[in-house]
Tab-separated table of C-alpha atoms in Angstrom:
chain	number	residue	atom	x	y	z
A	1447	UNK	CA	-0.025	0.031	-0.056
A	1448	UNK	CA	1.349	3.486	-0.638
A	1449	UNK	CA	0.906	5.422	2.673
A	1450	UNK	CA	1.773	8.810	1.084
A	1451	UNK	CA	-1.356	8.138	-1.099
A	1452	UNK	CA	-3.571	7.651	1.960
A	1453	UNK	CA	-1.911	10.442	3.884
A	1454	UNK	CA	-2.623	12.651	1.042
A	1455	UNK	CA	-6.065	11.747	0.796
A	1456	UNK	CA	-6.735	12.160	4.610
A	1457	UNK	CA	-5.064	15.450	4.424
A	1458	UNK	CA	-7.249	16.748	1.728
A	1459	UNK	CA	-9.807	19.402	2.928
A	1460	UNK	CA	-13.234	18.185	3.515
A	1461	UNK	CA	-16.297	19.711	2.014
A	1462	UNK	CA	-18.355	21.815	4.277
A	1463	UNK	CA	-15.452	22.559	6.573
A	1464	UNK	CA	-15.190	20.987	9.850
A	1465	UNK	CA	-15.106	21.426	13.657
A	1466	UNK	CA	-11.918	23.313	15.005
A	1467	UNK	CA	-9.687	20.904	17.021
A	1468	UNK	CA	-9.200	21.543	20.447
A	1469	UNK	CA	-5.617	22.611	21.136
A	1470	UNK	CA	-3.613	21.955	24.610
A	1471	UNK	CA	-3.934	25.462	25.806
A	1472	UNK	CA	-7.840	25.672	25.078
A	1473	UNK	CA	-8.222	22.153	26.894
A	1474	UNK	CA	-6.296	23.309	29.918
A	1475	UNK	CA	-8.415	26.400	29.811
A	1476	UNK	CA	-11.432	24.389	30.172
A	1477	UNK	CA	-10.147	22.313	32.912
A	1478	UNK	CA	-9.205	25.327	34.968
A	1479	UNK	CA	-12.381	26.885	34.337
A	1480	UNK	CA	-14.278	23.505	35.308
A	1481	UNK	CA	-12.070	23.480	38.572
A	1482	UNK	CA	-12.917	27.072	39.352
A	1483	UNK	CA	-16.564	26.344	38.936
A	1484	UNK	CA	-16.337	23.106	41.042
A	1485	UNK	CA	-14.424	25.208	43.761
A	1486	UNK	CA	-17.270	27.685	43.766
A	1487	UNK	CA	-20.060	24.878	44.212
A	1488	UNK	CA	-17.910	23.649	46.926
A	1489	UNK	CA	-17.591	26.836	48.949
A	1490	UNK	CA	-21.407	27.574	48.560
A	1491	UNK	CA	-22.528	24.136	49.219
A	1492	UNK	CA	-20.230	23.339	52.010
A	1493	UNK	CA	-19.500	19.818	50.468
A	1494	UNK	CA	-15.741	20.081	51.152
A	1495	UNK	CA	-14.933	16.448	50.029
A	1496	UNK	CA	-15.971	16.882	46.313
A	1497	UNK	CA	-12.192	17.712	45.436
A	1498	UNK	CA	-10.329	16.058	48.426
A	1499	UNK	CA	-7.499	13.748	47.897
A	1500	UNK	CA	-9.384	10.860	48.749
A	1501	UNK	CA	-12.210	11.617	46.294
A	1502	UNK	CA	-9.941	12.245	43.396
A	1503	UNK	CA	-7.979	9.099	44.065
A	1504	UNK	CA	-11.261	7.081	44.287
A	1505	UNK	CA	-12.611	8.492	41.136
A	1506	UNK	CA	-9.343	7.543	39.306
A	1507	UNK	CA	-9.472	4.133	40.652
A	1508	UNK	CA	-13.120	4.088	39.259
A	1509	UNK	CA	-12.445	5.643	35.887
A	1510	UNK	CA	-9.704	3.380	34.916
A	1511	UNK	CA	-11.735	0.221	33.985
A	1512	UNK	CA	-14.163	2.185	32.237
A	1513	UNK	CA	-11.325	4.042	30.344
A	1514	UNK	CA	-9.841	0.663	29.400
A	1515	UNK	CA	-13.191	-0.659	28.101
A	1516	UNK	CA	-13.652	2.758	26.178
A	1517	UNK	CA	-10.249	2.262	24.812
A	1518	UNK	CA	-11.084	-1.158	23.635
A	1519	UNK	CA	-14.325	0.198	21.832
A	1520	UNK	CA	-12.302	2.685	20.200
A	1521	UNK	CA	-9.813	0.254	18.727
A	1522	UNK	CA	-12.619	-1.714	17.272
A	1523	UNK	CA	-14.770	1.003	15.826
A	1524	UNK	CA	-12.072	2.749	14.332
A	1525	UNK	CA	-11.621	-0.223	12.317
A	1526	UNK	CA	-15.436	-0.280	11.573
A	1527	UNK	CA	-16.487	-3.153	14.096
A	1528	UNK	CA	-19.157	-2.146	16.908
A	1529	UNK	CA	-18.149	-3.776	20.048
A	1530	UNK	CA	-21.193	-3.967	22.314
A	1531	UNK	CA	-19.502	-7.297	23.817
A	1532	UNK	CA	-17.043	-5.042	25.797
A	1533	UNK	CA	-19.002	-5.885	28.960
A	1534	UNK	CA	-18.696	-9.728	28.420
A	1535	UNK	CA	-14.913	-9.324	27.454
A	1536	UNK	CA	-14.477	-7.441	30.791
A	1537	UNK	CA	-16.163	-10.229	32.676
A	1538	UNK	CA	-13.735	-12.784	31.048
A	1539	UNK	CA	-11.007	-10.406	32.299
A	1540	UNK	CA	-12.281	-10.463	35.820
A	1541	UNK	CA	-12.416	-14.171	35.830
A	1542	UNK	CA	-9.284	-15.296	34.005
A	1543	UNK	CA	-7.178	-12.446	35.823
A	1544	UNK	CA	-8.480	-13.557	39.354
A	1545	UNK	CA	-7.942	-17.216	38.645
A	1546	UNK	CA	-4.330	-16.671	37.511
A	1547	UNK	CA	-3.649	-14.100	39.978
A	1548	UNK	CA	-4.350	-15.998	43.277
A	1549	UNK	CA	-2.216	-18.780	42.041
A	1550	UNK	CA	0.842	-17.229	40.461
A	1551	UNK	CA	0.615	-13.542	41.496
A	1552	UNK	CA	-1.109	-10.491	40.458
A	1553	UNK	CA	0.919	-9.549	37.121
A	1554	UNK	CA	0.289	-12.907	35.935
A	1555	UNK	CA	-3.366	-12.347	36.466
A	1556	UNK	CA	-3.220	-9.204	34.584
A	1557	UNK	CA	-1.423	-11.274	31.734
A	1558	UNK	CA	-4.295	-13.793	31.869
A	1559	UNK	CA	-6.974	-11.080	32.029
A	1560	UNK	CA	-5.791	-9.536	29.039
A	1561	UNK	CA	-5.869	-13.093	27.265
A	1562	UNK	CA	-9.255	-13.849	28.489
A	1563	UNK	CA	-10.679	-10.493	27.024
A	1564	UNK	CA	-8.677	-10.903	23.902
A	1565	UNK	CA	-10.510	-14.409	23.427
A	1566	UNK	CA	-13.741	-12.751	23.571
A	1567	UNK	CA	-12.360	-10.089	21.036
A	1568	UNK	CA	-11.302	-12.852	18.933
A	1569	UNK	CA	-14.500	-14.717	18.793
A	1570	UNK	CA	-16.393	-11.342	18.026
A	1571	UNK	CA	-13.918	-10.941	15.193
A	1572	UNK	CA	-14.654	-14.193	13.680
A	1573	UNK	CA	-18.402	-13.969	13.861
A	1574	UNK	CA	-18.521	-10.429	12.496
A	1575	UNK	CA	-15.679	-10.086	10.069
A	1576	UNK	CA	-15.548	-13.833	8.626
A	1577	UNK	CA	-19.248	-14.713	9.075
A	1578	UNK	CA	-20.669	-11.183	8.739
A	1579	UNK	CA	-23.063	-11.697	11.722
A	1580	UNK	CA	-24.479	-8.445	12.905
A	1581	UNK	CA	-22.236	-6.810	15.082
A	1582	UNK	CA	-24.928	-5.941	17.969
A	1583	UNK	CA	-26.339	-9.497	17.811
A	1584	UNK	CA	-22.678	-10.905	18.166
A	1585	UNK	CA	-21.769	-8.293	21.107
A	1586	UNK	CA	-25.092	-9.329	22.950
A	1587	UNK	CA	-24.403	-12.991	22.671
A	1588	UNK	CA	-20.653	-12.740	23.748
A	1589	UNK	CA	-22.050	-10.790	27.007
A	1590	UNK	CA	-24.288	-13.554	27.742
A	1591	UNK	CA	-21.881	-16.222	27.048
A	1592	UNK	CA	-19.369	-14.639	29.182
A	1593	UNK	CA	-21.511	-14.730	32.157
A	1594	UNK	CA	-22.529	-18.233	31.863
A	1595	UNK	CA	-18.855	-19.636	31.079
A	1596	UNK	CA	-17.484	-17.909	34.236
A	1597	UNK	CA	-20.122	-18.947	36.207
A	1598	UNK	CA	-19.553	-22.831	35.164
A	1599	UNK	CA	-15.755	-22.551	35.648
A	1600	UNK	CA	-16.238	-20.881	39.293
A	1601	UNK	CA	-18.126	-24.047	40.150
A	1602	UNK	CA	-15.018	-26.409	39.966
A	1603	UNK	CA	-12.526	-23.867	40.569
A	1604	UNK	CA	-13.077	-21.075	43.127
A	1605	UNK	CA	-15.233	-23.407	45.019
A	1606	UNK	CA	-12.846	-25.713	45.942
A	1607	UNK	CA	-10.232	-23.133	47.134
A	1608	UNK	CA	-9.916	-21.975	50.605
A	1609	UNK	CA	-11.863	-18.824	50.943
A	1610	UNK	CA	-13.366	-18.965	47.601
A	1611	UNK	CA	-16.979	-20.143	46.521
A	1612	UNK	CA	-18.879	-20.705	43.498
A	1613	UNK	CA	-19.293	-16.917	43.150
A	1614	UNK	CA	-15.984	-15.293	44.261
A	1615	UNK	CA	-12.352	-16.144	44.404
A	1616	UNK	CA	-9.949	-16.324	47.177
A	1617	UNK	CA	-7.885	-13.154	48.091
A	1618	UNK	CA	-5.366	-12.043	45.289
A	1619	UNK	CA	-2.231	-10.273	46.370
A	1620	UNK	CA	-2.041	-6.701	45.515
A	1621	UNK	CA	-0.059	-4.777	43.227
A	1622	UNK	CA	2.583	-2.188	44.316
A	1623	UNK	CA	1.257	1.228	45.034
A	1624	UNK	CA	3.346	4.422	44.981
A	1625	UNK	CA	2.702	7.399	46.983
A	1626	UNK	CA	5.280	10.318	46.423
A	1627	UNK	CA	6.789	11.009	49.935
A	1628	UNK	CA	6.735	14.737	50.971
A	1629	UNK	CA	4.650	15.782	47.978
A	1630	UNK	CA	1.559	13.895	48.812
A	1631	UNK	CA	1.528	15.050	52.658
A	1632	UNK	CA	2.070	18.696	51.215
A	1633	UNK	CA	-0.774	18.528	48.817
A	1634	UNK	CA	-3.076	16.871	51.425
A	1635	UNK	CA	-2.387	19.765	53.972
A	1636	UNK	CA	-2.986	22.449	51.290
A	1637	UNK	CA	-6.182	20.769	50.173
A	1638	UNK	CA	-7.629	20.753	53.866
A	1639	UNK	CA	-7.244	24.470	54.133
A	1640	UNK	CA	-10.141	24.562	51.887
A	1641	UNK	CA	-9.135	27.754	49.947
A	1642	UNK	CA	-10.770	28.672	46.861
A	1643	UNK	CA	-9.197	26.893	43.638
A	1644	UNK	CA	-5.887	26.412	45.186
A	1645	UNK	CA	-7.128	23.798	47.633
A	1646	UNK	CA	-9.280	22.169	44.713
A	1647	UNK	CA	-5.997	22.052	42.478
A	1648	UNK	CA	-4.157	20.523	45.462
A	1649	UNK	CA	-6.720	17.946	45.793
A	1650	UNK	CA	-6.716	16.793	42.144
A	1651	UNK	CA	-2.824	16.699	42.124
A	1652	UNK	CA	-2.654	14.887	45.564
A	1653	UNK	CA	-5.085	12.361	44.190
A	1654	UNK	CA	-2.696	11.579	41.522
A	1655	UNK	CA	0.217	10.971	43.793
A	1656	UNK	CA	-1.207	9.104	46.700
A	1657	UNK	CA	-1.555	5.222	46.575
A	1658	UNK	CA	-1.315	5.150	42.911
A	1659	UNK	CA	-1.233	1.491	41.600
A	1660	UNK	CA	1.232	0.496	38.988
A	1661	UNK	CA	-1.429	-0.917	36.875
A	1662	UNK	CA	-2.984	2.532	37.022
A	1663	UNK	CA	0.128	4.210	35.418
A	1664	UNK	CA	0.196	1.674	32.813
A	1665	UNK	CA	-3.530	2.195	32.114
A	1666	UNK	CA	-3.076	5.982	31.886
A	1667	UNK	CA	0.035	5.550	29.674
A	1668	UNK	CA	-2.412	3.364	27.050
A	1669	UNK	CA	-4.335	6.679	26.419
A	1670	UNK	CA	-1.395	8.549	24.746
A	1671	UNK	CA	-0.014	5.128	23.559
A	1672	UNK	CA	-3.150	4.455	21.711
A	1673	UNK	CA	-3.214	7.907	19.997
A	1674	UNK	CA	0.215	7.653	18.821
A	1675	UNK	CA	-0.262	4.181	17.327
A	1676	UNK	CA	-3.543	5.035	15.658
A	1677	UNK	CA	-2.887	8.618	14.525
A	1678	UNK	CA	0.836	8.854	14.270
A	1679	UNK	CA	1.919	5.434	12.324
A	1680	UNK	CA	1.133	3.879	9.034
A	1681	UNK	CA	-0.348	0.956	10.808
A	1682	UNK	CA	-2.788	3.388	12.524
A	1683	UNK	CA	-3.696	4.844	9.281
A	1684	UNK	CA	-4.271	1.584	7.488
A	1685	UNK	CA	-6.580	0.328	10.537
A	1686	UNK	CA	-8.552	3.576	10.555
A	1687	UNK	CA	-8.969	3.464	6.773
A	1688	UNK	CA	-10.864	0.038	7.226
A	1689	UNK	CA	-13.164	1.710	9.441
A	1690	UNK	CA	-13.838	4.835	6.984
A	1691	UNK	CA	-13.887	3.182	3.645
A	1692	UNK	CA	-12.831	-0.524	3.704
A	1693	UNK	CA	-13.384	-0.842	-0.160
A	1694	UNK	CA	-10.944	2.314	-1.050
A	1695	UNK	CA	-8.491	0.853	1.633
A	1696	UNK	CA	-8.673	-2.387	-0.255
A	1697	UNK	CA	-7.833	-1.041	-3.783
A	1698	UNK	CA	-4.811	0.546	-1.938
A	1699	UNK	CA	-3.407	-2.982	-0.902
A	1700	UNK	CA	-4.680	-2.833	2.753
A	1701	UNK	CA	-5.603	-6.425	3.735
A	1702	UNK	CA	-8.927	-5.106	5.705
A	1703	UNK	CA	-9.547	-8.501	7.287
A	1704	UNK	CA	-6.204	-8.671	9.104
A	1705	UNK	CA	-6.672	-5.197	10.382
A	1706	UNK	CA	-10.121	-5.830	11.629
A	1707	UNK	CA	-8.944	-8.941	13.410
A	1708	UNK	CA	-6.110	-7.151	15.089
A	1709	UNK	CA	-8.347	-4.247	15.982
A	1710	UNK	CA	-11.175	-6.243	17.824
A	1711	UNK	CA	-8.709	-8.732	19.295
A	1712	UNK	CA	-6.880	-5.572	20.929
A	1713	UNK	CA	-10.190	-4.270	21.873
A	1714	UNK	CA	-11.061	-7.285	23.953
A	1715	UNK	CA	-7.687	-7.385	25.392
A	1716	UNK	CA	-8.105	-3.688	26.558
A	1717	UNK	CA	-11.444	-4.701	27.834
A	1718	UNK	CA	-10.125	-7.794	29.557
A	1719	UNK	CA	-7.216	-5.633	31.268
A	1720	UNK	CA	-10.079	-3.254	32.687
A	1721	UNK	CA	-11.789	-6.287	34.207
A	1722	UNK	CA	-8.493	-7.686	35.551
A	1723	UNK	CA	-7.974	-4.083	37.239
A	1724	UNK	CA	-11.432	-4.541	38.926
A	1725	UNK	CA	-10.514	-7.855	40.354
A	1726	UNK	CA	-6.986	-7.423	41.244
A	1727	UNK	CA	-6.377	-3.617	41.965
A	1728	UNK	CA	-9.968	-2.329	42.744
A	1729	UNK	CA	-11.232	-5.087	45.127
A	1730	UNK	CA	-8.434	-7.743	45.321
A	1731	UNK	CA	-10.943	-10.474	44.859
A	1732	UNK	CA	-13.329	-11.713	42.011
A	1733	UNK	CA	-17.026	-11.682	42.553
A	1734	UNK	CA	-19.893	-12.712	40.005
A	1735	UNK	CA	-21.437	-9.572	38.473
A	1736	UNK	CA	-18.366	-7.403	39.184
A	1737	UNK	CA	-18.207	-5.193	36.156
A	1738	UNK	CA	-21.652	-3.681	36.984
A	1739	UNK	CA	-22.323	-2.565	33.372
A	1740	UNK	CA	-18.807	-0.717	33.159
A	1741	UNK	CA	-18.276	-2.058	29.639
A	1742	UNK	CA	-21.552	-0.243	28.447
A	1743	UNK	CA	-20.213	3.067	30.240
A	1744	UNK	CA	-17.031	2.817	28.752
A	1745	UNK	CA	-18.716	2.517	25.487
A	1746	UNK	CA	-20.549	5.561	26.301
A	1747	UNK	CA	-17.478	7.286	27.403
A	1748	UNK	CA	-15.865	6.577	23.805
A	1749	UNK	CA	-19.047	7.981	22.076
A	1750	UNK	CA	-19.029	11.029	24.424
A	1751	UNK	CA	-15.289	11.360	23.497
A	1752	UNK	CA	-16.083	11.368	19.599
A	1753	UNK	CA	-14.050	8.312	18.940
A	1754	UNK	CA	-10.975	10.116	20.386
A	1755	UNK	CA	-8.628	8.765	23.134
A	1756	UNK	CA	-8.307	12.197	24.772
A	1757	UNK	CA	-12.170	12.870	24.740
A	1758	UNK	CA	-12.866	9.156	25.989
A	1759	UNK	CA	-10.529	9.789	28.839
A	1760	UNK	CA	-12.506	12.886	29.817
A	1761	UNK	CA	-15.772	10.963	29.647
A	1762	UNK	CA	-14.382	8.130	31.730
A	1763	UNK	CA	-13.050	10.597	34.323
A	1764	UNK	CA	-16.473	12.348	34.429
A	1765	UNK	CA	-18.013	8.987	34.995
A	1766	UNK	CA	-15.657	7.844	37.571
A	1767	UNK	CA	-16.037	10.970	39.450
A	1768	UNK	CA	-19.805	10.814	39.504
A	1769	UNK	CA	-19.609	7.255	40.706
A	1770	UNK	CA	-17.140	8.072	43.358
A	1771	UNK	CA	-19.445	10.814	44.826
A	1772	UNK	CA	-21.802	8.079	46.224
A	1773	UNK	CA	-18.619	6.270	48.137
A	1774	UNK	CA	-17.711	9.561	49.956
A	1775	UNK	CA	-20.323	11.961	51.269
A	1776	UNK	CA	-23.167	10.392	49.351
A	1777	UNK	CA	-26.155	12.602	49.275
A	1778	UNK	CA	-24.247	15.531	50.372
A	1779	UNK	CA	-22.012	15.420	47.389
A	1780	UNK	CA	-24.681	14.411	45.104
A	1781	UNK	CA	-26.634	17.349	46.433
A	1782	UNK	CA	-24.012	19.666	45.567
A	1783	UNK	CA	-24.060	18.496	42.116
A	1784	UNK	CA	-27.514	19.657	41.793
A	1785	UNK	CA	-26.044	23.291	41.949
A	1786	UNK	CA	-23.110	22.577	39.506
A	1787	UNK	CA	-25.365	21.273	37.024
A	1788	UNK	CA	-27.937	24.131	37.420
A	1789	UNK	CA	-24.883	26.707	37.050
A	1790	UNK	CA	-23.720	24.662	33.968
A	1791	UNK	CA	-27.027	24.825	32.379
A	1792	UNK	CA	-27.189	28.637	32.907
A	1793	UNK	CA	-23.972	28.749	30.760
A	1794	UNK	CA	-25.540	26.589	28.189
A	1795	UNK	CA	-28.610	28.961	27.842
A	1796	UNK	CA	-25.993	31.844	27.302
A	1797	UNK	CA	-24.420	29.758	24.566
A	1798	UNK	CA	-27.759	28.728	22.738
A	1799	UNK	CA	-28.955	32.383	22.835
A	1800	UNK	CA	-25.512	33.531	21.215
A	1801	UNK	CA	-26.231	30.530	18.645
A	1802	UNK	CA	-29.789	31.919	18.181
A	1803	UNK	CA	-31.296	28.366	19.427
A	1804	UNK	CA	-34.146	30.072	21.415
A	1805	UNK	CA	-36.393	26.840	22.000
A	1806	UNK	CA	-33.298	25.037	23.217
A	1807	UNK	CA	-32.421	27.997	25.344
A	1808	UNK	CA	-35.902	28.113	26.972
A	1809	UNK	CA	-35.738	24.349	27.784
A	1810	UNK	CA	-32.295	24.494	29.308
A	1811	UNK	CA	-33.444	27.638	31.244
A	1812	UNK	CA	-36.674	25.769	32.737
A	1813	UNK	CA	-34.553	22.763	33.680
A	1814	UNK	CA	-31.887	24.924	35.326
A	1815	UNK	CA	-34.678	26.592	37.242
A	1816	UNK	CA	-35.999	23.462	38.467
A	1817	UNK	CA	-32.645	22.268	39.665
A	1818	UNK	CA	-32.058	25.637	41.559
A	1819	UNK	CA	-35.125	25.013	43.161
A	1820	UNK	CA	-34.524	21.393	44.150
A	1821	UNK	CA	-31.306	22.499	45.615
A	1822	UNK	CA	-32.620	25.377	47.485
A	1823	UNK	CA	-35.581	23.460	49.106
A	1824	UNK	CA	-33.745	20.223	49.984
A	1825	UNK	CA	-30.560	19.443	52.243
A	1826	UNK	CA	-29.954	16.173	50.500
A	1827	UNK	CA	-31.213	13.830	47.675
A	1828	UNK	CA	-32.911	10.581	48.070
A	1829	UNK	CA	-30.577	7.526	48.299
A	1830	UNK	CA	-31.750	5.958	45.073
A	1831	UNK	CA	-30.800	8.975	43.180
A	1832	UNK	CA	-27.457	8.759	44.677
A	1833	UNK	CA	-27.093	5.111	43.244
A	1834	UNK	CA	-28.576	6.294	39.999
A	1835	UNK	CA	-26.307	9.288	39.576
A	1836	UNK	CA	-23.277	7.767	37.309
A	1837	UNK	CA	-26.068	6.276	35.037
A	1838	UNK	CA	-28.118	9.372	34.823
A	1839	UNK	CA	-24.941	11.259	34.001
A	1840	UNK	CA	-24.307	8.868	31.420
A	1841	UNK	CA	-27.606	9.457	29.574
A	1842	UNK	CA	-27.289	13.409	30.115
A	1843	UNK	CA	-23.936	13.457	28.637
A	1844	UNK	CA	-24.722	11.408	25.661
A	1845	UNK	CA	-27.985	13.426	25.117
A	1846	UNK	CA	-26.075	16.823	25.215
A	1847	UNK	CA	-23.266	15.634	23.029
A	1848	UNK	CA	-25.155	13.726	20.545
A	1849	UNK	CA	-25.199	16.606	17.867
A	1850	UNK	CA	-21.579	16.958	17.619
A	1851	UNK	CA	-20.551	13.263	17.159
A	1852	UNK	CA	-19.189	11.852	14.135
A	1853	UNK	CA	-18.519	7.954	14.114
A	1854	UNK	CA	-16.187	6.360	11.420
A	1855	UNK	CA	-18.449	6.123	8.152
A	1856	UNK	CA	-18.189	2.262	7.816
A	1857	UNK	CA	-18.816	1.372	11.397
A	1858	UNK	CA	-20.951	-1.440	11.882
A	1859	UNK	CA	-21.212	-2.081	8.084
A	1860	UNK	CA	-20.444	-5.753	6.623
A	1861	UNK	CA	-17.461	-5.944	4.334
A	1862	UNK	CA	-16.728	-8.820	2.008
A	1863	UNK	CA	-13.281	-8.962	0.114
A	1864	UNK	CA	-13.389	-8.022	-3.339
A	1865	UNK	CA	-16.312	-5.693	-3.145
A	1866	UNK	CA	-14.217	-3.043	-4.719
A	1867	UNK	CA	-13.499	-5.172	-7.906
């Protein structure tokens, strides 16, 4: 294949223009503005824990498996294969990671977790790429199959081990955690002063240098690693061409089947790594139904991020942060988020008025007023709403971001070798 030909074609101007890409200074400015807004909400509501070191560390731990599942979905869908089976591949990762982890150590468990998820990805590739089965049907079948297979295997593996049962594994040794001495204590002390913005920045940075698992560092490095492979190498260019126009890629000499197989298998491996993280790092034990829908939330994070690693990471971080709110402070923290959401909707109203979208502005203003009223008239939210907060956030984010999304053009389409001839 002529890489220069595809590069030139990709670099050609697109009709109708396009959205301007976010530069690093703009992204940093958005992050700083978001932190300032959260700090303001913290001061008004008195929910001092929403940016604490423990809160951020907990959010990071909850975000990692979601982010790994999202990365897995990104690899598959950039090659044109929809991967609804991420949840099942995570389930396989939890079981195989725990099974190997309690026998031979946590890092062997991580490796087996990746292999377990990759097997699920390979099965999905065989069914969809080779046999042309509908991608959604195949993914749902893998989710069901993974639950049944792991339940069956647990009956004659974990059930016969001390501390295990048919629904959980024995305890797994933990992976080394890193805390930067001196810096972690300084940032914790600074965060506990509860100063505007400064303490919030200290809390975020402190959460990134306190009790950080080595596997968390590996997972974080996979985000820029994925970006570099898919957007800065000829391999990535060929893989992405399979998701945009596989017929054109074939005419340029790309083995479309090969790249789809690689992408979907890697996708399963990343989801399996997310499952292994849950079993080995997050809990130290395998439990049935441990994934709790994180594969689906990872898929939502990928869509929120517009099929880009950076955006996906921001989505995973948002969902992880929302999920951690119910673990620390619970109802008080989620109650403070009502105020944050109301203020954000006021900003949305201003933007919609600027764009002359008056109907949308009126709807957003009405919802914002309801949220302000709810916040003012209550001291906390019902426990049921606290439990549902991560899933409500998922739906809201997808609804608000739907208009700006652009998935790969050939995503989910059945491809047959020789179509272009």
